[in-house]
Amino acid sequence: GENVEQHPSTLSVQEGDSAVIKCTYPDSASNYFPWYKQELGKRPQLIIDIRSNVGEKKDQRIAVTLNKTAKHFSLHITETQPEDSAVYFCAASINRGFYFGSGTKLNVKP
Amino acid sequence: DSGVTQTPKHLITATGQRVTLRCSPRSGDLSVYWYQQSLDQGLQFLIQYYNGEERAKGNILERFSAQQFPDLHSELNLSSLELGDSALYFCASSVGGYSNQPQHFGDGTRLSIL
């Protein structure tokens, strides 16, 4: 199938703490893994992506790691801020299509 | 502003009707993707077009169809509408035809079926 599994579905952290969201994908041929942030009622916005030839990518407080052998990838947000509160979606290219995880609702408490 | 334009922003119609949603990709992008997002749900991939041709098909119902025109704008047609079709419909565009490139989303069309 084309299921991208994403966990947890909700995540609550204190401001300044780190947050980690994990996704697994079924197809070892998948080669592109983006993460999107979606605020309520708005469009998904690309925040970081990684390709299968790279194990880790970092952009300021956000990083993504990829384990091709285990077919999973993770989003790491450090020093979380209240404005990081949103729904985060992972995605993977599978069989010429593009499939999203079910989303993680992140709540950063001030 | 992502550069992807979707019209209309809102659409209210009744069961059994047919509607057309429109998407204009970012300048220079040749691919258009359509997604359905139901309330509190994830993004369901429907279909992708690249330079006028269907490129990939996801979980698109037979009642739904799409096309991409020579000017690269795309339309998603939804027919015999049911209550369960109420959702936010997004289109996204990317430069090339492979699904391994960044996609940029429009603001969506909110479809409400009464």
mmCIF file of N, CA, C and O in Angstrom, chain B residues 5-99:
data_model
loop_
_atom_site.group_PDB
_atom_site.id
_atom_site.type_symbol
_atom_site.label_atom_id
_atom_site.label_comp_id
_atom_site.label_asym_id
_atom_site.label_seq_id
_atom_site.Cartn_x
_atom_site.Cartn_y
_atom_site.Cartn_z
ATOM 1 N N THR B 5 -2.607 29.745 -7.343
ATOM 2 C CA THR B 5 -3.911 30.396 -7.195
ATOM 3 C C THR B 5 -5.034 29.397 -7.370
ATOM 4 O O THR B 5 -5.070 28.668 -8.372
ATOM 5 N N GLN B 6 -5.933 29.376 -6.388
ATOM 6 C CA GLN B 6 -7.084 28.481 -6.469
ATOM 7 C C GLN B 6 -8.367 29.298 -6.391
ATOM 8 O O GLN B 6 -8.488 30.215 -5.585
ATOM 9 N N THR B 7 -9.317 28.949 -7.275
ATOM 10 C CA THR B 7 -10.625 29.590 -7.238
ATOM 11 C C THR B 7 -11.709 28.546 -7.416
ATOM 12 O O THR B 7 -11.479 27.514 -8.068
ATOM 13 N N PRO B 8 -12.892 28.737 -6.815
ATOM 14 C CA PRO B 8 -13.179 29.795 -5.851
ATOM 15 C C PRO B 8 -12.617 29.441 -4.472
ATOM 16 O O PRO B 8 -12.154 28.332 -4.267
ATOM 17 N N LYS B 9 -12.683 30.346 -3.537
ATOM 18 C CA LYS B 9 -12.222 30.065 -2.165
ATOM 19 C C LYS B 9 -13.242 29.212 -1.428
ATOM 20 O O LYS B 9 -12.882 28.366 -0.611
ATOM 21 N N HIS B 10 -14.496 29.499 -1.686
ATOM 22 C CA HIS B 10 -15.577 28.757 -1.035
ATOM 23 C C HIS B 10 -16.610 28.368 -2.088
ATOM 24 O O HIS B 10 -16.832 29.114 -3.041
ATOM 25 N N LEU B 11 -17.231 27.208 -1.857
ATOM 26 C CA LEU B 11 -18.260 26.733 -2.773
ATOM 27 C C LEU B 11 -19.290 25.982 -1.943
ATOM 28 O O LEU B 11 -18.930 25.075 -1.181
ATOM 29 N N ILE B 12 -20.540 26.380 -2.084
ATOM 30 C CA ILE B 12 -21.623 25.698 -1.372
ATOM 31 C C ILE B 12 -22.599 25.185 -2.425
ATOM 32 O O ILE B 12 -23.055 25.945 -3.274
ATOM 33 N N THR B 13 -22.897 23.902 -2.346
ATOM 34 C CA THR B 13 -23.819 23.329 -3.315
ATOM 35 C C THR B 13 -24.586 22.183 -2.668
ATOM 36 O O THR B 13 -24.429 21.918 -1.475
ATOM 37 N N ALA B 14 -25.395 21.514 -3.453
ATOM 38 C CA ALA B 14 -26.260 20.462 -2.916
ATOM 39 C C ALA B 14 -25.836 19.096 -3.426
ATOM 40 O O ALA B 14 -25.079 18.980 -4.406
ATOM 41 N N THR B 15 -26.318 18.067 -2.762
ATOM 42 C CA THR B 15 -26.024 16.701 -3.205
ATOM 43 C C THR B 15 -26.523 16.494 -4.628
ATOM 44 O O THR B 15 -27.535 17.086 -5.040
ATOM 45 N N GLY B 16 -25.775 15.692 -5.367
ATOM 46 C CA GLY B 16 -26.139 15.391 -6.736
ATOM 47 C C GLY B 16 -25.616 16.378 -7.761
ATOM 48 O O GLY B 16 -25.649 16.091 -8.968
ATOM 49 N N GLN B 17 -25.126 17.507 -7.313
ATOM 50 C CA GLN B 17 -24.648 18.536 -8.233
ATOM 51 C C GLN B 17 -23.232 18.250 -8.706
ATOM 52 O O GLN B 17 -22.561 17.317 -8.252
ATOM 53 N N ARG B 18 -22.770 19.127 -9.626
ATOM 54 C CA ARG B 18 -21.416 19.023 -10.178
ATOM 55 C C ARG B 18 -20.736 20.383 -10.018
ATOM 56 O O ARG B 18 -21.368 21.423 -10.215
ATOM 57 N N VAL B 19 -19.451 20.354 -9.657
ATOM 58 C CA VAL B 19 -18.693 21.596 -9.501
ATOM 59 C C VAL B 19 -17.333 21.453 -10.170
ATOM 60 O O VAL B 19 -16.841 20.338 -10.394
ATOM 61 N N THR B 20 -16.731 22.594 -10.461
ATOM 62 C CA THR B 20 -15.380 22.627 -11.039
ATOM 63 C C THR B 20 -14.506 23.542 -10.203
ATOM 64 O O THR B 20 -14.873 24.695 -9.944
ATOM 65 N N LEU B 21 -13.384 23.007 -9.775
ATOM 66 C CA LEU B 21 -12.414 23.782 -9.015
ATOM 67 C C LEU B 21 -11.238 24.091 -9.943
ATOM 68 O O LEU B 21 -10.823 23.238 -10.732
ATOM 69 N N ARG B 22 -10.682 25.288 -9.781
ATOM 70 C CA ARG B 22 -9.631 25.717 -10.698
ATOM 71 C C ARG B 22 -8.343 26.018 -9.958
ATOM 72 O O ARG B 22 -8.369 26.522 -8.827
ATOM 73 N N CYS B 23 -7.224 25.724 -10.633
ATOM 74 C CA CYS B 23 -5.909 25.949 -10.036
ATOM 75 C C CYS B 23 -4.951 26.480 -11.097
ATOM 76 O O CYS B 23 -4.826 25.905 -12.171
ATOM 77 N N SER B 24 -4.254 27.556 -10.759
ATOM 78 C CA SER B 24 -3.177 28.055 -11.608
ATOM 79 C C SER B 24 -1.856 27.850 -10.888
ATOM 80 O O SER B 24 -1.686 28.357 -9.763
ATOM 81 N N PRO B 25 -0.914 27.127 -11.480
ATOM 82 C CA PRO B 25 0.343 26.836 -10.795
ATOM 83 C C PRO B 25 1.242 28.064 -10.721
ATOM 84 O O PRO B 25 0.981 29.083 -11.384
ATOM 85 N N ARG B 26 2.303 27.942 -9.946
ATOM 86 C CA ARG B 26 3.321 28.992 -9.903
ATOM 87 C C ARG B 26 3.941 29.134 -11.287
ATOM 88 O O ARG B 26 4.037 28.164 -12.040
ATOM 89 N N SER B 27 4.387 30.336 -11.584
ATOM 90 C CA SER B 27 5.045 30.577 -12.862
ATOM 91 C C SER B 27 6.262 29.650 -12.991
ATOM 92 O O SER B 27 7.105 29.586 -12.090
ATOM 93 N N GLY B 28 6.327 28.920 -14.097
ATOM 94 C CA GLY B 28 7.451 28.019 -14.324
ATOM 95 C C GLY B 28 7.219 26.589 -13.887
ATOM 96 O O GLY B 28 7.988 25.700 -14.260
ATOM 97 N N ASP B 29 6.191 26.354 -13.075
ATOM 98 C CA ASP B 29 5.903 24.983 -12.633
ATOM 99 C C ASP B 29 5.062 24.277 -13.683
ATOM 100 O O ASP B 29 4.101 24.832 -14.208
ATOM 101 N N LEU B 30 5.407 23.013 -13.959
ATOM 102 C CA LEU B 30 4.701 22.256 -14.982
ATOM 103 C C LEU B 30 3.769 21.194 -14.398
ATOM 104 O O LEU B 30 2.922 20.661 -15.106
ATOM 105 N N SER B 31 3.976 20.864 -13.125
ATOM 106 C CA SER B 31 3.141 19.839 -12.483
ATOM 107 C C SER B 31 2.107 20.463 -11.571
ATOM 108 O O SER B 31 2.387 21.434 -10.865
ATOM 109 N N VAL B 32 0.926 19.840 -11.576
ATOM 110 C CA VAL B 32 -0.133 20.216 -10.644
ATOM 111 C C VAL B 32 -0.620 18.954 -9.940
ATOM 112 O O VAL B 32 -0.842 17.926 -10.580
ATOM 113 N N TYR B 33 -0.743 19.040 -8.633
ATOM 114 C CA TYR B 33 -1.262 17.946 -7.811
ATOM 115 C C TYR B 33 -2.567 18.411 -7.179
ATOM 116 O O TYR B 33 -2.693 19.571 -6.788
ATOM 117 N N TRP B 34 -3.496 17.489 -7.022
ATOM 118 C CA TRP B 34 -4.748 17.759 -6.301
ATOM 119 C C TRP B 34 -4.828 16.881 -5.061
ATOM 120 O O TRP B 34 -4.521 15.680 -5.113
ATOM 121 N N TYR B 35 -5.288 17.515 -3.952
ATOM 122 C CA TYR B 35 -5.446 16.816 -2.678
ATOM 123 C C TYR B 35 -6.804 17.145 -2.076
ATOM 124 O O TYR B 35 -7.338 18.232 -2.274
ATOM 125 N N GLN B 36 -7.307 16.186 -1.304
ATOM 126 C CA GLN B 36 -8.540 16.389 -0.553
ATOM 127 C C GLN B 36 -8.203 16.316 0.929
ATOM 128 O O GLN B 36 -7.505 15.401 1.368
ATOM 129 N N GLN B 37 -8.695 17.291 1.705
ATOM 130 C CA GLN B 37 -8.491 17.266 3.155
ATOM 131 C C GLN B 37 -9.850 17.412 3.835
ATOM 132 O O GLN B 37 -10.440 18.488 3.844
ATOM 133 N N SER B 38 -10.327 16.303 4.389
ATOM 134 C CA SER B 38 -11.590 16.342 5.131
ATOM 135 C C SER B 38 -11.321 16.875 6.530
ATOM 136 O O SER B 38 -10.174 16.944 6.965
ATOM 137 N N LEU B 39 -12.387 17.201 7.262
ATOM 138 C CA LEU B 39 -12.263 17.834 8.565
ATOM 139 C C LEU B 39 -11.360 17.021 9.482
ATOM 140 O O LEU B 39 -11.564 15.827 9.677
ATOM 141 N N ASP B 40 -10.344 17.684 10.039
ATOM 142 C CA ASP B 40 -9.420 17.041 10.974
ATOM 143 C C ASP B 40 -8.745 15.805 10.387
ATOM 144 O O ASP B 40 -8.352 14.904 11.122
ATOM 145 N N GLN B 41 -8.607 15.777 9.092
ATOM 146 C CA GLN B 41 -7.963 14.637 8.451
ATOM 147 C C GLN B 41 -6.681 15.063 7.742
ATOM 148 O O GLN B 41 -6.378 16.260 7.619
ATOM 149 N N GLY B 42 -5.963 14.086 7.288
ATOM 150 C CA GLY B 42 -4.748 14.350 6.538
ATOM 151 C C GLY B 42 -5.051 14.717 5.101
ATOM 152 O O GLY B 42 -6.205 14.888 4.706
ATOM 153 N N LEU B 43 -4.004 14.822 4.336
ATOM 154 C CA LEU B 43 -4.117 15.204 2.925
ATOM 155 C C LEU B 43 -4.127 13.941 2.069
ATOM 156 O O LEU B 43 -3.168 13.171 2.069
ATOM 157 N N GLN B 44 -5.204 13.773 1.333
ATOM 158 C CA GLN B 44 -5.360 12.600 0.485
ATOM 159 C C GLN B 44 -4.978 12.966 -0.950
ATOM 160 O O GLN B 44 -5.610 13.823 -1.565
ATOM 161 N N PHE B 45 -3.955 12.283 -1.476
ATOM 162 C CA PHE B 45 -3.510 12.539 -2.844
ATOM 163 C C PHE B 45 -4.551 12.030 -3.825
ATOM 164 O O PHE B 45 -4.958 10.872 -3.778
ATOM 165 N N LEU B 46 -4.974 12.893 -4.747
ATOM 166 C CA LEU B 46 -5.969 12.503 -5.745
ATOM 167 C C LEU B 46 -5.326 12.204 -7.088
ATOM 168 O O LEU B 46 -5.477 11.105 -7.634
ATOM 169 N N ILE B 47 -4.608 13.180 -7.647
ATOM 170 C CA ILE B 47 -4.095 13.006 -8.994
ATOM 171 C C ILE B 47 -3.021 14.049 -9.274
ATOM 172 O O ILE B 47 -2.995 15.108 -8.637
ATOM 173 N N GLN B 48 -2.115 13.728 -10.208
ATOM 174 C CA GLN B 48 -1.075 14.644 -10.639
ATOM 175 C C GLN B 48 -1.093 14.776 -12.154
ATOM 176 O O GLN B 48 -1.238 13.781 -12.874
ATOM 177 N N TYR B 49 -0.925 16.001 -12.641
ATOM 178 C CA TYR B 49 -0.750 16.255 -14.061
ATOM 179 C C TYR B 49 0.597 16.935 -14.277
ATOM 180 O O TYR B 49 1.040 17.743 -13.456
ATOM 181 N N TYR B 50 1.212 16.569 -15.374
ATOM 182 C CA TYR B 50 2.487 17.180 -15.743
ATOM 183 C C TYR B 50 2.427 17.595 -17.196
ATOM 184 O O TYR B 50 2.222 16.745 -18.066
ATOM 185 N N ASN B 51 2.569 18.869 -17.441
ATOM 186 C CA ASN B 51 2.606 19.417 -18.795
ATOM 187 C C ASN B 51 1.437 18.905 -19.652
ATOM 188 O O ASN B 51 1.625 18.543 -20.812
ATOM 189 N N GLY B 52 0.277 18.863 -19.064
ATOM 190 C CA GLY B 52 -0.932 18.500 -19.804
ATOM 191 C C GLY B 52 -1.319 17.033 -19.758
ATOM 192 O O GLY B 52 -2.411 16.668 -20.192
ATOM 193 N N GLU B 53 -0.424 16.184 -19.238
ATOM 194 C CA GLU B 53 -0.697 14.741 -19.234
ATOM 195 C C GLU B 53 -0.865 14.232 -17.794
ATOM 196 O O GLU B 53 -0.154 14.676 -16.888
ATOM 197 N N GLU B 54 -1.760 13.265 -17.627
ATOM 198 C CA GLU B 54 -1.884 12.629 -16.316
ATOM 199 C C GLU B 54 -0.603 11.884 -15.999
ATOM 200 O O GLU B 54 -0.117 11.089 -16.815
ATOM 201 N N ARG B 55 -0.056 12.132 -14.779
ATOM 202 C CA ARG B 55 1.226 11.556 -14.419
ATOM 203 C C ARG B 55 1.098 10.465 -13.364
ATOM 204 O O ARG B 55 1.798 9.475 -13.396
ATOM 205 N N ALA B 56 0.239 10.705 -12.400
ATOM 206 C CA ALA B 56 0.067 9.725 -11.320
ATOM 207 C C ALA B 56 -1.347 9.857 -10.773
ATOM 208 O O ALA B 56 -1.931 10.936 -10.770
ATOM 209 N N LYS B 57 -1.880 8.714 -10.350
ATOM 210 C CA LYS B 57 -3.234 8.689 -9.835
ATOM 211 C C LYS B 57 -3.226 8.132 -8.424
ATOM 212 O O LYS B 57 -2.593 7.112 -8.160
ATOM 213 N N GLY B 58 -3.919 8.800 -7.530
ATOM 214 C CA GLY B 58 -4.013 8.337 -6.145
ATOM 215 C C GLY B 58 -5.400 7.818 -5.872
ATOM 216 O O GLY B 58 -5.978 7.086 -6.665
ATOM 217 N N ASN B 59 -5.961 8.230 -4.743
ATOM 218 C CA ASN B 59 -7.259 7.723 -4.322
ATOM 219 C C ASN B 59 -8.403 8.576 -4.863
ATOM 220 O O ASN B 59 -9.243 9.056 -4.109
ATOM 221 N N ILE B 60 -8.454 8.733 -6.151
ATOM 222 C CA ILE B 60 -9.474 9.589 -6.749
ATOM 223 C C ILE B 60 -10.692 8.750 -7.129
ATOM 224 O O ILE B 60 -10.577 7.696 -7.738
ATOM 225 N N LEU B 61 -11.868 9.233 -6.727
ATOM 226 C CA LEU B 61 -13.102 8.523 -7.020
ATOM 227 C C LEU B 61 -13.423 8.635 -8.516
ATOM 228 O O LEU B 61 -13.019 9.577 -9.185
ATOM 229 N N GLU B 62 -14.209 7.684 -9.013
ATOM 230 C CA GLU B 62 -14.604 7.727 -10.430
ATOM 231 C C GLU B 62 -15.487 8.922 -10.742
ATOM 232 O O GLU B 62 -15.518 9.389 -11.886
ATOM 233 N N ARG B 63 -16.172 9.443 -9.729
ATOM 234 C CA ARG B 63 -17.029 10.628 -9.910
ATOM 235 C C ARG B 63 -16.202 11.909 -10.083
ATOM 236 O O ARG B 63 -16.746 12.954 -10.429
ATOM 237 N N PHE B 64 -14.917 11.813 -9.808
ATOM 238 C CA PHE B 64 -14.029 12.964 -9.901
ATOM 239 C C PHE B 64 -13.154 12.824 -11.151
ATOM 240 O O PHE B 64 -12.718 11.718 -11.494
ATOM 241 N N SER B 65 -12.857 13.932 -11.775
ATOM 242 C CA SER B 65 -11.926 13.916 -12.905
ATOM 243 C C SER B 65 -11.157 15.220 -12.920
ATOM 244 O O SER B 65 -11.568 16.201 -12.299
ATOM 245 N N ALA B 66 -10.054 15.221 -13.620
ATOM 246 C CA ALA B 66 -9.241 16.433 -13.692
ATOM 247 C C ALA B 66 -8.623 16.539 -15.062
ATOM 248 O O ALA B 66 -8.591 15.569 -15.840
ATOM 249 N N GLN B 67 -8.123 17.712 -15.357
ATOM 250 C CA GLN B 67 -7.372 17.910 -16.580
ATOM 251 C C GLN B 67 -6.469 19.118 -16.413
ATOM 252 O O GLN B 67 -6.701 19.970 -15.551
ATOM 253 N N GLN B 68 -5.450 19.171 -17.253
ATOM 254 C CA GLN B 68 -4.534 20.305 -17.266
ATOM 255 C C GLN B 68 -4.511 20.840 -18.689
ATOM 256 O O GLN B 68 -4.322 20.105 -19.654
ATOM 257 N N PHE B 69 -4.663 22.130 -18.786
ATOM 258 C CA PHE B 69 -4.809 22.781 -20.083
ATOM 259 C C PHE B 69 -3.460 23.264 -20.613
ATOM 260 O O PHE B 69 -2.473 23.305 -19.882
ATOM 261 N N PRO B 70 -3.403 23.639 -21.917
ATOM 262 C CA PRO B 70 -2.126 24.102 -22.507
ATOM 263 C C PRO B 70 -1.487 25.261 -21.749
ATOM 264 O O PRO B 70 -0.264 25.385 -21.746
ATOM 265 N N ASP B 71 -2.286 26.104 -21.093
ATOM 266 C CA ASP B 71 -1.673 27.201 -20.327
ATOM 267 C C ASP B 71 -1.253 26.741 -18.933
ATOM 268 O O ASP B 71 -0.827 27.552 -18.115
ATOM 269 N N LEU B 72 -1.371 25.452 -18.668
ATOM 270 C CA LEU B 72 -0.946 24.747 -17.454
ATOM 271 C C LEU B 72 -1.894 24.885 -16.270
ATOM 272 O O LEU B 72 -1.656 24.228 -15.236
ATOM 273 N N HIS B 73 -2.963 25.664 -16.407
ATOM 274 C CA HIS B 73 -3.903 25.658 -15.291
ATOM 275 C C HIS B 73 -4.634 24.326 -15.297
ATOM 276 O O HIS B 73 -4.702 23.623 -16.321
ATOM 277 N N SER B 74 -5.169 23.966 -14.152
ATOM 278 C CA SER B 74 -5.819 22.671 -14.017
ATOM 279 C C SER B 74 -7.213 22.855 -13.423
ATOM 280 O O SER B 74 -7.472 23.818 -12.696
ATOM 281 N N GLU B 75 -8.084 21.933 -13.756
ATOM 282 C CA GLU B 75 -9.432 21.923 -13.193
ATOM 283 C C GLU B 75 -9.743 20.546 -12.630
ATOM 284 O O GLU B 75 -9.385 19.527 -13.243
ATOM 285 N N LEU B 76 -10.388 20.546 -11.476
ATOM 286 C CA LEU B 76 -10.842 19.310 -10.842
ATOM 287 C C LEU B 76 -12.373 19.340 -10.883
ATOM 288 O O LEU B 76 -12.982 20.284 -10.367
ATOM 289 N N ASN B 77 -12.943 18.350 -11.537
ATOM 290 C CA ASN B 77 -14.386 18.258 -11.664
ATOM 291 C C ASN B 77 -14.934 17.205 -10.710
ATOM 292 O O ASN B 77 -14.467 16.060 -10.716
ATOM 293 N N LEU B 78 -15.910 17.605 -9.916
ATOM 294 C CA LEU B 78 -16.526 16.687 -8.954
ATOM 295 C C LEU B 78 -18.001 16.579 -9.322
ATOM 296 O O LEU B 78 -18.705 17.593 -9.397
ATOM 297 N N SER B 79 -18.471 15.363 -9.565
ATOM 298 C CA SER B 79 -19.864 15.205 -9.988
ATOM 299 C C SER B 79 -20.618 14.291 -9.024
ATOM 300 O O SER B 79 -20.019 13.620 -8.183
ATOM 301 N N SER B 80 -21.947 14.288 -9.184
ATOM 302 C CA SER B 80 -22.839 13.478 -8.320
ATOM 303 C C SER B 80 -22.434 13.635 -6.863
ATOM 304 O O SER B 80 -22.214 12.659 -6.144
ATOM 305 N N LEU B 81 -22.314 14.875 -6.434
ATOM 306 C CA LEU B 81 -21.747 15.171 -5.124
ATOM 307 C C LEU B 81 -22.536 14.541 -3.987
ATOM 308 O O LEU B 81 -23.777 14.492 -4.008
ATOM 309 N N GLU B 82 -21.791 14.074 -2.994
ATOM 310 C CA GLU B 82 -22.355 13.472 -1.799
ATOM 311 C C GLU B 82 -21.919 14.298 -0.590
ATOM 312 O O GLU B 82 -20.941 15.048 -0.652
ATOM 313 N N LEU B 83 -22.634 14.117 0.531
ATOM 314 C CA LEU B 83 -22.297 14.869 1.738
ATOM 315 C C LEU B 83 -20.831 14.655 2.137
ATOM 316 O O LEU B 83 -20.155 15.574 2.583
ATOM 317 N N GLY B 84 -20.350 13.443 1.934
ATOM 318 C CA GLY B 84 -18.986 13.110 2.316
ATOM 319 C C GLY B 84 -17.916 13.773 1.469
ATOM 320 O O GLY B 84 -16.733 13.701 1.790
ATOM 321 N N ASP B 85 -18.320 14.443 0.402
ATOM 322 C CA ASP B 85 -17.344 15.147 -0.436
ATOM 323 C C ASP B 85 -17.010 16.516 0.128
ATOM 324 O O ASP B 85 -16.097 17.189 -0.379
ATOM 325 N N SER B 86 -17.720 16.920 1.159
ATOM 326 C CA SER B 86 -17.404 18.194 1.810
ATOM 327 C C SER B 86 -15.983 18.124 2.351
ATOM 328 O O SER B 86 -15.652 17.231 3.129
ATOM 329 N N ALA B 87 -15.169 19.069 1.942
ATOM 330 C CA ALA B 87 -13.755 19.026 2.317
ATOM 331 C C ALA B 87 -13.073 20.280 1.804
ATOM 332 O O ALA B 87 -13.665 21.091 1.095
ATOM 333 N N LEU B 88 -11.801 20.386 2.186
ATOM 334 C CA LEU B 88 -10.935 21.427 1.642
ATOM 335 C C LEU B 88 -10.130 20.766 0.533
ATOM 336 O O LEU B 88 -9.509 19.713 0.741
ATOM 337 N N TYR B 89 -10.172 21.339 -0.655
ATOM 338 C CA TYR B 89 -9.443 20.784 -1.787
ATOM 339 C C TYR B 89 -8.265 21.713 -2.100
ATOM 340 O O TYR B 89 -8.442 22.887 -2.383
ATOM 341 N N PHE B 90 -7.077 21.111 -2.026
ATOM 342 C CA PHE B 90 -5.863 21.872 -2.311
ATOM 343 C C PHE B 90 -5.277 21.443 -3.643
ATOM 344 O O PHE B 90 -5.325 20.267 -4.004
ATOM 345 N N CYS B 91 -4.681 22.385 -4.331
ATOM 346 C CA CYS B 91 -3.783 22.009 -5.396
ATOM 347 C C CYS B 91 -2.390 22.501 -5.017
ATOM 348 O O CYS B 91 -2.228 23.415 -4.203
ATOM 349 N N ALA B 92 -1.414 21.836 -5.564
ATOM 350 C CA ALA B 92 -0.021 22.188 -5.347
ATOM 351 C C ALA B 92 0.690 22.097 -6.691
ATOM 352 O O ALA B 92 0.254 21.365 -7.581
ATOM 353 N N SER B 93 1.769 22.840 -6.828
ATOM 354 C CA SER B 93 2.528 22.750 -8.068
ATOM 355 C C SER B 93 4.006 22.537 -7.791
ATOM 356 O O SER B 93 4.506 22.875 -6.704
ATOM 357 N N SER B 94 4.677 21.941 -8.754
ATOM 358 C CA SER B 94 6.124 21.762 -8.667
ATOM 359 C C SER B 94 6.703 21.939 -10.062
ATOM 360 O O SER B 94 5.984 21.903 -11.055
ATOM 361 N N VAL B 95 8.017 22.056 -10.105
ATOM 362 C CA VAL B 95 8.676 22.364 -11.367
ATOM 363 C C VAL B 95 8.585 21.204 -12.358
ATOM 364 O O VAL B 95 8.139 21.352 -13.495
ATOM 365 N N GLY B 96 9.008 20.020 -11.897
ATOM 366 C CA GLY B 96 9.121 18.900 -12.816
ATOM 367 C C GLY B 96 8.000 17.892 -12.664
ATOM 368 O O GLY B 96 7.032 18.100 -11.944
ATOM 369 N N GLY B 97 8.181 16.761 -13.345
ATOM 370 C CA GLY B 97 7.125 15.765 -13.363
ATOM 371 C C GLY B 97 7.248 14.669 -12.347
ATOM 372 O O GLY B 97 6.317 13.893 -12.144
ATOM 373 N N TYR B 98 8.386 14.593 -11.680
ATOM 374 C CA TYR B 98 8.566 13.537 -10.707
ATOM 375 C C TYR B 98 8.148 14.007 -9.325
ATOM 376 O O TYR B 98 8.331 15.166 -8.973
ATOM 377 N N SER B 99 7.625 13.045 -8.546
ATOM 378 C CA SER B 99 7.094 13.401 -7.223
ATOM 379 C C SER B 99 8.197 13.480 -6.186
ATOM 380 O O SER B 99 7.996 13.150 -5.032
#
